[in-house]
CSV table of C-alpha atoms in Angstrom, one decimal:
chain,number,residue,atom,x,y,z
A,11,UNK,CA,85.1,74.1,85.6
A,12,UNK,CA,87.4,74.4,88.6
A,13,UNK,CA,89.1,76.9,90.8
A,14,UNK,CA,92.1,76.5,93.2
A,15,UNK,CA,93.9,78.9,95.5
A,16,UNK,CA,97.5,79.1,96.5
A,17,UNK,CA,99.9,81.6,98.1
A,18,UNK,CA,101.2,84.3,95.7
A,19,UNK,CA,103.6,85.7,98.3
A,20,UNK,CA,106.3,84.0,100.4
A,21,UNK,CA,104.6,84.9,103.6
A,22,UNK,CA,101.2,83.6,102.4
A,23,UNK,CA,99.3,86.9,102.9
A,24,UNK,CA,98.7,87.3,99.1
A,25,UNK,CA,96.6,84.8,97.3
A,26,UNK,CA,96.4,83.7,93.7
A,27,UNK,CA,93.3,81.9,92.3
A,28,UNK,CA,93.5,79.6,89.2
A,29,UNK,CA,90.3,79.4,87.2
A,30,UNK,CA,90.1,76.6,84.6
A,31,UNK,CA,87.7,75.2,82.1
A,32,UNK,CA,87.4,71.9,80.1
A,33,UNK,CA,89.3,73.4,77.1
A,34,UNK,CA,92.4,73.5,79.4
A,35,UNK,CA,92.4,77.2,79.6
A,36,UNK,CA,93.7,78.6,82.9
A,37,UNK,CA,93.3,82.1,84.2
A,38,UNK,CA,95.3,83.3,87.2
A,39,UNK,CA,94.1,86.2,89.3
A,40,UNK,CA,95.4,87.7,92.6
A,41,UNK,CA,93.8,89.7,95.3
A,42,UNK,CA,96.8,92.1,95.2
A,43,UNK,CA,95.4,94.8,93.0
A,44,UNK,CA,92.6,92.5,91.9
A,45,UNK,CA,94.9,91.7,89.0
A,46,UNK,CA,95.1,89.2,86.2
A,47,UNK,CA,98.5,87.5,86.3
A,48,UNK,CA,98.3,84.7,83.7
A,49,UNK,CA,96.0,83.7,80.8
A,50,UNK,CA,97.1,80.3,79.5
A,51,UNK,CA,95.4,79.0,76.4
A,52,UNK,CA,96.0,76.6,73.5
A,53,UNK,CA,97.0,78.1,70.2
A,54,UNK,CA,96.2,76.7,66.7
A,55,UNK,CA,98.7,73.9,67.1
A,56,UNK,CA,97.5,73.0,70.6
A,57,UNK,CA,100.6,74.6,72.2
A,58,UNK,CA,99.8,76.3,75.5
A,59,UNK,CA,100.7,80.0,75.6
A,60,UNK,CA,100.6,82.5,78.5
A,61,UNK,CA,99.4,85.6,76.6
A,62,UNK,CA,99.6,88.3,79.3
A,63,UNK,CA,102.5,90.2,80.7
A,64,UNK,CA,103.4,89.9,84.4
A,65,UNK,CA,105.8,88.4,87.0
A,66,UNK,CA,106.2,85.1,88.7
A,67,UNK,CA,105.1,86.1,92.2
A,68,UNK,CA,104.4,89.0,94.5
A,69,UNK,CA,108.0,89.5,95.5
A,70,UNK,CA,109.1,89.7,91.8
A,71,UNK,CA,106.3,92.2,91.2
A,72,UNK,CA,107.5,94.4,94.1
A,73,UNK,CA,111.1,94.4,92.7
A,74,UNK,CA,109.8,95.4,89.3
A,75,UNK,CA,108.2,98.5,90.7
A,76,UNK,CA,111.6,100.0,91.4
A,77,UNK,CA,112.4,99.8,87.7
A,78,UNK,CA,109.0,100.6,86.0
A,79,UNK,CA,105.3,100.3,86.7
A,80,UNK,CA,103.3,99.6,83.6
A,81,UNK,CA,100.3,98.4,85.7
A,82,UNK,CA,100.5,94.9,84.3
A,83,UNK,CA,97.1,93.1,84.7
A,84,UNK,CA,95.9,95.5,87.5
A,85,UNK,CA,92.5,96.9,88.4
A,86,UNK,CA,92.9,100.7,88.0
A,87,UNK,CA,91.0,103.2,90.1
A,88,UNK,CA,89.4,105.0,91.6
A,89,UNK,CA,89.6,106.6,88.2
A,90,UNK,CA,91.6,105.3,85.2
A,91,UNK,CA,93.4,107.5,82.8
A,92,UNK,CA,94.3,111.2,83.2
A,93,UNK,CA,92.5,114.0,84.9
A,94,UNK,CA,93.6,117.6,84.3
A,95,UNK,CA,93.9,119.9,86.1
A,96,UNK,CA,94.0,117.7,89.2
A,97,UNK,CA,94.3,120.4,91.8
A,98,UNK,CA,90.8,121.7,91.6
A,99,UNK,CA,88.4,118.9,90.6
A,100,UNK,CA,84.8,119.7,91.6
A,101,UNK,CA,83.0,116.7,93.2
A,102,UNK,CA,79.6,117.3,94.8
A,103,UNK,CA,80.3,121.0,94.4
A,104,UNK,CA,83.4,120.9,96.5
A,105,UNK,CA,87.0,121.4,95.1
A,106,UNK,CA,89.2,118.3,95.5
A,107,UNK,CA,92.9,118.1,95.1
A,108,UNK,CA,94.1,114.9,93.5
A,109,UNK,CA,97.8,113.8,93.4
A,110,UNK,CA,100.0,115.1,90.6
A,111,UNK,CA,101.5,112.0,88.9
A,112,UNK,CA,102.7,113.6,85.7
A,113,UNK,CA,104.0,117.1,85.2
A,114,UNK,CA,101.5,120.0,84.7
A,115,UNK,CA,99.0,119.0,87.3
A,116,UNK,CA,98.1,115.6,85.6
A,117,UNK,CA,96.6,112.9,87.7
A,118,UNK,CA,96.9,109.3,86.4
A,119,UNK,CA,95.6,105.8,87.1
A,120,UNK,CA,94.4,106.1,90.7
A,121,UNK,CA,97.1,108.3,92.1
A,122,UNK,CA,100.2,107.3,94.1
A,123,UNK,CA,98.7,104.2,95.8
A,124,UNK,CA,95.7,103.4,93.6
A,125,UNK,CA,93.6,100.2,93.5
A,126,UNK,CA,96.5,98.4,91.7
A,127,UNK,CA,98.5,98.5,95.0
A,128,UNK,CA,95.7,97.6,97.4
A,129,UNK,CA,95.0,94.2,99.0
A,130,UNK,CA,91.5,93.1,98.2
A,131,UNK,CA,89.5,90.4,100.0
A,132,UNK,CA,88.9,87.4,97.8
A,133,UNK,CA,86.4,84.6,97.6
A,134,UNK,CA,85.3,81.9,95.2
A,135,UNK,CA,81.8,83.1,94.4
A,136,UNK,CA,80.4,80.2,92.3
A,137,UNK,CA,81.4,77.1,90.4
A,138,UNK,CA,79.0,75.6,87.8
A,139,UNK,CA,79.3,73.4,84.7
A,140,UNK,CA,79.4,76.5,82.5
A,141,UNK,CA,81.5,79.0,84.5
A,142,UNK,CA,83.6,79.7,87.6
A,143,UNK,CA,83.7,83.1,89.4
A,144,UNK,CA,86.1,84.7,91.9
A,145,UNK,CA,85.2,88.0,93.5
A,146,UNK,CA,87.5,90.6,95.0
A,147,UNK,CA,86.4,93.5,97.2
A,148,UNK,CA,88.0,96.6,98.6
A,149,UNK,CA,86.7,99.6,100.5
A,150,UNK,CA,88.4,102.9,99.5
A,151,UNK,CA,88.1,105.3,102.4
A,152,UNK,CA,87.0,108.9,102.3
A,153,UNK,CA,89.8,111.2,101.1
A,154,UNK,CA,91.9,108.3,99.8
A,155,UNK,CA,94.0,109.8,97.0
A,156,UNK,CA,92.0,112.9,97.4
A,157,UNK,CA,88.6,111.4,96.5
A,158,UNK,CA,85.6,112.0,98.8
A,159,UNK,CA,83.4,109.3,100.3
A,160,UNK,CA,83.9,105.7,101.3
A,161,UNK,CA,83.3,103.5,98.3
A,162,UNK,CA,83.3,99.8,98.0
A,163,UNK,CA,84.5,98.2,94.8
A,164,UNK,CA,83.7,94.6,93.9
A,165,UNK,CA,85.5,93.0,91.0
A,166,UNK,CA,84.3,89.7,89.6
A,167,UNK,CA,86.4,87.5,87.3
A,168,UNK,CA,84.4,84.8,85.6
A,169,UNK,CA,85.9,82.2,83.2
A,170,UNK,CA,83.3,80.4,80.9
A,171,UNK,CA,83.6,77.3,78.8
A,172,UNK,CA,84.1,79.4,75.6
A,173,UNK,CA,87.3,81.0,76.9
A,174,UNK,CA,85.6,84.2,77.8
A,175,UNK,CA,87.0,86.1,80.8
A,176,UNK,CA,84.2,88.3,82.2
A,177,UNK,CA,85.3,91.2,84.4
A,178,UNK,CA,82.5,93.0,86.2
A,179,UNK,CA,82.8,96.0,88.5
A,180,UNK,CA,80.3,97.2,91.1
A,181,UNK,CA,81.0,100.5,92.9
A,182,UNK,CA,78.8,101.4,95.8
A,183,UNK,CA,79.1,104.7,97.7
A,184,UNK,CA,79.0,104.0,101.5
A,185,UNK,CA,79.3,107.5,102.9
A,186,UNK,CA,78.9,111.0,101.6
A,187,UNK,CA,76.5,112.0,98.8
A,188,UNK,CA,78.7,111.9,95.6
A,189,UNK,CA,82.0,110.8,94.3
A,190,UNK,CA,83.6,109.7,91.0
A,191,UNK,CA,84.6,106.3,89.8
A,192,UNK,CA,85.9,104.9,86.5
A,193,UNK,CA,87.9,101.7,87.0
A,194,UNK,CA,89.4,99.5,84.2
A,195,UNK,CA,91.7,96.5,83.8
A,196,UNK,CA,95.2,97.2,82.5
A,197,UNK,CA,96.2,93.8,81.2
A,198,UNK,CA,98.8,93.7,78.4
A,199,UNK,CA,98.3,91.1,75.7
A,200,UNK,CA,100.8,89.4,73.4
A,201,UNK,CA,99.0,86.6,71.6
A,202,UNK,CA,102.2,84.8,70.7
A,203,UNK,CA,103.0,84.3,74.4
A,204,UNK,CA,105.9,86.6,73.8
A,205,UNK,CA,107.5,84.2,71.2
A,206,UNK,CA,107.5,87.4,69.2
A,207,UNK,CA,109.0,90.1,71.4
A,208,UNK,CA,106.6,92.9,70.1
A,209,UNK,CA,103.1,93.1,68.9
A,210,UNK,CA,104.1,94.7,65.5
A,211,UNK,CA,102.7,91.7,63.6
A,212,UNK,CA,99.4,91.5,65.5
A,213,UNK,CA,96.3,92.5,63.5
A,214,UNK,CA,93.8,94.8,65.1
A,215,UNK,CA,90.2,95.9,64.4
A,216,UNK,CA,88.3,98.5,66.5
A,217,UNK,CA,84.6,99.3,66.5
A,218,UNK,CA,85.3,102.9,67.4
A,219,UNK,CA,84.7,105.6,64.7
A,220,UNK,CA,86.0,108.5,66.8
A,221,UNK,CA,88.9,109.4,69.0
A,222,UNK,CA,89.2,111.9,71.8
A,223,UNK,CA,91.2,115.0,70.8
A,224,UNK,CA,94.1,115.7,73.2
A,225,UNK,CA,95.5,119.1,74.3
A,226,UNK,CA,98.5,120.3,72.2
A,227,UNK,CA,100.3,121.7,75.3
A,228,UNK,CA,99.8,118.8,77.7
A,229,UNK,CA,100.3,115.3,76.1
A,230,UNK,CA,97.4,112.8,76.2
A,231,UNK,CA,95.0,115.0,78.1
A,232,UNK,CA,91.6,114.8,76.4
A,233,UNK,CA,89.8,118.1,75.6
A,234,UNK,CA,86.3,116.5,75.3
A,235,UNK,CA,86.2,117.0,71.5
A,236,UNK,CA,85.5,113.8,69.5
A,237,UNK,CA,87.3,113.6,66.2
A,238,UNK,CA,86.3,111.3,63.3
A,239,UNK,CA,89.1,108.8,62.4
A,240,UNK,CA,87.9,107.6,59.0
A,241,UNK,CA,90.8,107.4,56.5
A,242,UNK,CA,93.3,108.5,59.1
A,243,UNK,CA,96.2,106.5,60.7
A,244,UNK,CA,93.9,105.9,63.7
A,245,UNK,CA,91.2,104.2,61.5
A,246,UNK,CA,91.2,100.6,62.7
A,247,UNK,CA,87.6,99.9,61.5
A,248,UNK,CA,89.2,97.3,59.1
A,249,UNK,CA,91.6,94.7,60.4
A,250,UNK,CA,95.2,96.0,59.9
A,251,UNK,CA,98.7,95.3,61.2
A,252,UNK,CA,99.5,97.3,64.4
A,253,UNK,CA,103.1,97.8,63.4
A,254,UNK,CA,102.1,100.0,60.5
A,255,UNK,CA,101.5,102.9,62.8
A,256,UNK,CA,104.1,102.5,65.6
A,257,UNK,CA,106.5,105.4,65.2
A,258,UNK,CA,109.2,105.8,68.0
A,259,UNK,CA,110.0,109.2,66.6
A,260,UNK,CA,106.7,110.9,67.4
A,261,UNK,CA,105.7,112.2,70.9
A,262,UNK,CA,103.4,109.3,71.7
A,263,UNK,CA,105.6,106.7,70.0
A,264,UNK,CA,102.6,104.6,69.2
A,265,UNK,CA,99.0,104.2,70.2
A,266,UNK,CA,97.9,105.7,73.5
A,267,UNK,CA,94.4,107.0,72.5
A,268,UNK,CA,90.9,107.1,73.8
A,269,UNK,CA,88.7,105.5,71.1
A,270,UNK,CA,85.0,106.1,71.4
A,271,UNK,CA,82.4,103.8,69.9
A,272,UNK,CA,79.5,104.8,67.8
A,273,UNK,CA,76.9,104.6,70.6
A,274,UNK,CA,76.7,107.8,72.6
A,275,UNK,CA,78.9,107.7,75.8
A,276,UNK,CA,77.3,106.1,78.8
A,277,UNK,CA,77.0,102.6,80.2
A,278,UNK,CA,74.7,100.3,78.3
A,279,UNK,CA,72.9,97.2,79.4
A,280,UNK,CA,74.6,94.8,76.9
A,281,UNK,CA,78.2,94.2,76.0
A,282,UNK,CA,79.1,94.7,72.4
A,283,UNK,CA,82.2,94.2,70.4
A,284,UNK,CA,84.9,96.9,70.9
A,285,UNK,CA,88.0,95.3,69.5
A,286,UNK,CA,89.5,92.2,67.8
A,287,UNK,CA,93.2,91.3,68.1
A,288,UNK,CA,94.8,88.5,66.1
A,289,UNK,CA,98.2,86.9,65.8
A,290,UNK,CA,99.0,85.2,62.5
A,291,UNK,CA,101.8,83.3,64.3
A,292,UNK,CA,99.7,81.7,67.0
A,293,UNK,CA,96.4,81.7,65.3
A,294,UNK,CA,94.8,83.2,68.4
A,295,UNK,CA,92.1,85.8,68.3
A,296,UNK,CA,91.1,88.1,71.3
A,297,UNK,CA,87.7,89.7,71.1
A,298,UNK,CA,86.9,92.5,73.5
A,299,UNK,CA,83.2,93.1,74.3
A,300,UNK,CA,82.1,95.8,76.8
A,301,UNK,CA,79.2,97.9,77.9
A,302,UNK,CA,81.5,100.9,78.3
A,303,UNK,CA,81.7,103.7,75.6
A,304,UNK,CA,85.4,104.0,75.3
A,305,UNK,CA,88.5,101.8,74.8
A,306,UNK,CA,92.0,103.1,75.6
A,307,UNK,CA,94.4,101.4,73.3
A,308,UNK,CA,98.0,101.5,74.5
A,309,UNK,CA,100.8,99.8,72.6
A,310,UNK,CA,103.3,99.7,75.5
A,311,UNK,CA,105.3,102.6,74.1
A,312,UNK,CA,107.2,103.2,77.3
A,313,UNK,CA,107.8,99.7,78.8
A,314,UNK,CA,111.3,99.5,80.2
A,315,UNK,CA,113.6,96.9,78.7
A,316,UNK,CA,115.0,96.3,82.1
A,317,UNK,CA,111.8,94.4,83.2
A,318,UNK,CA,112.2,90.6,83.1
A,319,UNK,CA,108.9,88.8,83.7
A,320,UNK,CA,107.5,85.3,83.8
A,321,UNK,CA,109.6,82.6,82.1
A,322,UNK,CA,112.5,84.9,81.9
A,323,UNK,CA,110.9,87.1,79.2
A,324,UNK,CA,112.5,90.5,78.8
A,325,UNK,CA,109.9,93.1,78.1
A,326,UNK,CA,110.4,96.4,76.3
A,327,UNK,CA,108.6,98.9,74.1
A,328,UNK,CA,105.7,97.4,72.2
A,329,UNK,CA,106.0,94.0,74.0
A,330,UNK,CA,102.3,93.9,74.4
A,331,UNK,CA,99.1,95.9,74.0
A,332,UNK,CA,96.6,97.1,76.6
A,333,UNK,CA,92.9,97.3,75.6
A,334,UNK,CA,91.3,99.3,78.5
A,335,UNK,CA,87.5,99.5,78.4
A,336,UNK,CA,86.1,102.4,80.5
A,337,UNK,CA,84.2,105.6,80.5
A,338,UNK,CA,85.9,108.5,78.7
A,339,UNK,CA,89.1,109.8,80.2
A,340,UNK,CA,89.1,113.2,82.0
A,341,UNK,CA,85.3,113.0,82.3
A,342,UNK,CA,85.5,114.6,85.8
A,343,UNK,CA,86.5,117.9,84.3
A,344,UNK,CA,84.5,117.7,81.1
A,345,UNK,CA,80.9,118.8,81.7
A,346,UNK,CA,79.5,116.9,78.7
A,347,UNK,CA,80.8,113.6,80.0
A,348,UNK,CA,81.0,114.1,83.8
A,349,UNK,CA,77.7,112.2,84.5
A,350,UNK,CA,79.4,109.0,83.3
A,351,UNK,CA,81.7,108.8,86.3
A,352,UNK,CA,79.5,110.2,89.1
A,353,UNK,CA,78.4,107.8,91.8
A,354,UNK,CA,75.8,108.5,94.4
A,355,UNK,CA,74.0,106.4,97.1
A,356,UNK,CA,71.1,105.9,94.7
A,357,UNK,CA,73.2,105.3,91.6
A,358,UNK,CA,76.1,102.7,91.9
A,359,UNK,CA,78.7,102.2,89.2
A,360,UNK,CA,78.6,99.1,87.0
A,361,UNK,CA,80.9,97.9,84.2
A,362,UNK,CA,81.1,94.6,82.3
A,363,UNK,CA,83.9,93.7,79.9
A,364,UNK,CA,84.6,90.3,78.3
A,365,UNK,CA,88.0,89.2,76.9
A,366,UNK,CA,87.3,86.1,74.8
A,367,UNK,CA,90.2,84.1,73.3
A,368,UNK,CA,89.7,81.6,70.4
A,369,UNK,CA,91.7,80.3,67.4
A,370,UNK,CA,91.2,82.0,64.0
C-alpha cells in the first residue's frame, strides 16, 4: 500500500493524492471538493481502465463549469439532493432561507457554492499493509448557504487490498445547538472506462424494495411517501440491463430516483449491500455497501455533450451512472424523516459507504 501527493493545479495550491494497492489499483482524490478524480483498475483481461468521469486537472475542471456541472466525483453538502420549499426550512425552530437552485423554490446539492467547490485541508492519515487513508477536512461557517451553525466535515478515503474504496464522513457541530447535514459522494461510474460511451449495456441490481414518491407538480421533489417497486420498471431487485429503462422522451429521461432499502431509514452500525453494477464488456463488478438507508441512482440523463474529460473522452447523456448513498432526500421538510439529518453538539453525523471493484 502506498500514497503519493502532487499538485493538481498549476499554481500548486490544489493537491491530488494517489492511493495504490498491491493489485495495481490506483485511486486519485483531491482536496478541492474532497473529490474522487480517478479510479484505475485492471479488467478481466488485465487492461487498466479509469472507470470514473472527470477532468485532467483543476484548470480543466474550472473551464468545464462554464459548460455544465454534473458534480463529477465531488463531496456534496451540506445537504445532498433537493429541499422544497427552500425559503422557509425550520432548523432548531427557526425559519432558514436556502438558495433556490432550480425553479419553484428548489434547493439542490449544497447550494450555489457547496462543499463541491470548497478547498479542504488534506493529510495522509495512515498507511498499513492492508489499507491507506487520506483525510480531508472543512469548516462550514454559520449561515453558509443559509444553514445555521459552524460545522466541521471530515471525509476519509481509504483504499484496501480488496479494491474497496471506503468513504467515511464525520460531521461535528462546533457552534449553535442544531443544524442539518446529509453529505454524499457524486462519482459517476462507467465500468468500461468509457470504451462504451454510455452505460446502456451495464447490468444493475439494487437491494431497495421501495422508491420515494415525487411531487407531480415539481419534478424530483420527494413527498415522503414510499412506494413499492416490485414488478415495476423501477424493480432492480434482480440483475437487469440499465438501458431497458432509459427513455429520453419522458420527463426524467432515465433514472433519477431515491431508492430506499428494506431496513427502516436511519444510519446503521454496519454497511450492507445497496447495489451491484456490472459491465459484460470489461468484466468489472462494482459493489456498493453503505450504512445509509437510501441510494440515489442517477443515469446521467442531462450531461452535456460539450464536456470533454480525461483522455479526450467526450461525455454526454448516459455516459456514466451515479450511485449516491445518503439519508433520504428532502428529509429537512419531511417530519417522519427529519431526525435523520439533524446534527447537534451531542449527536454528530456519521456515514460510511464502500465502493468495491472486482472482476466477475
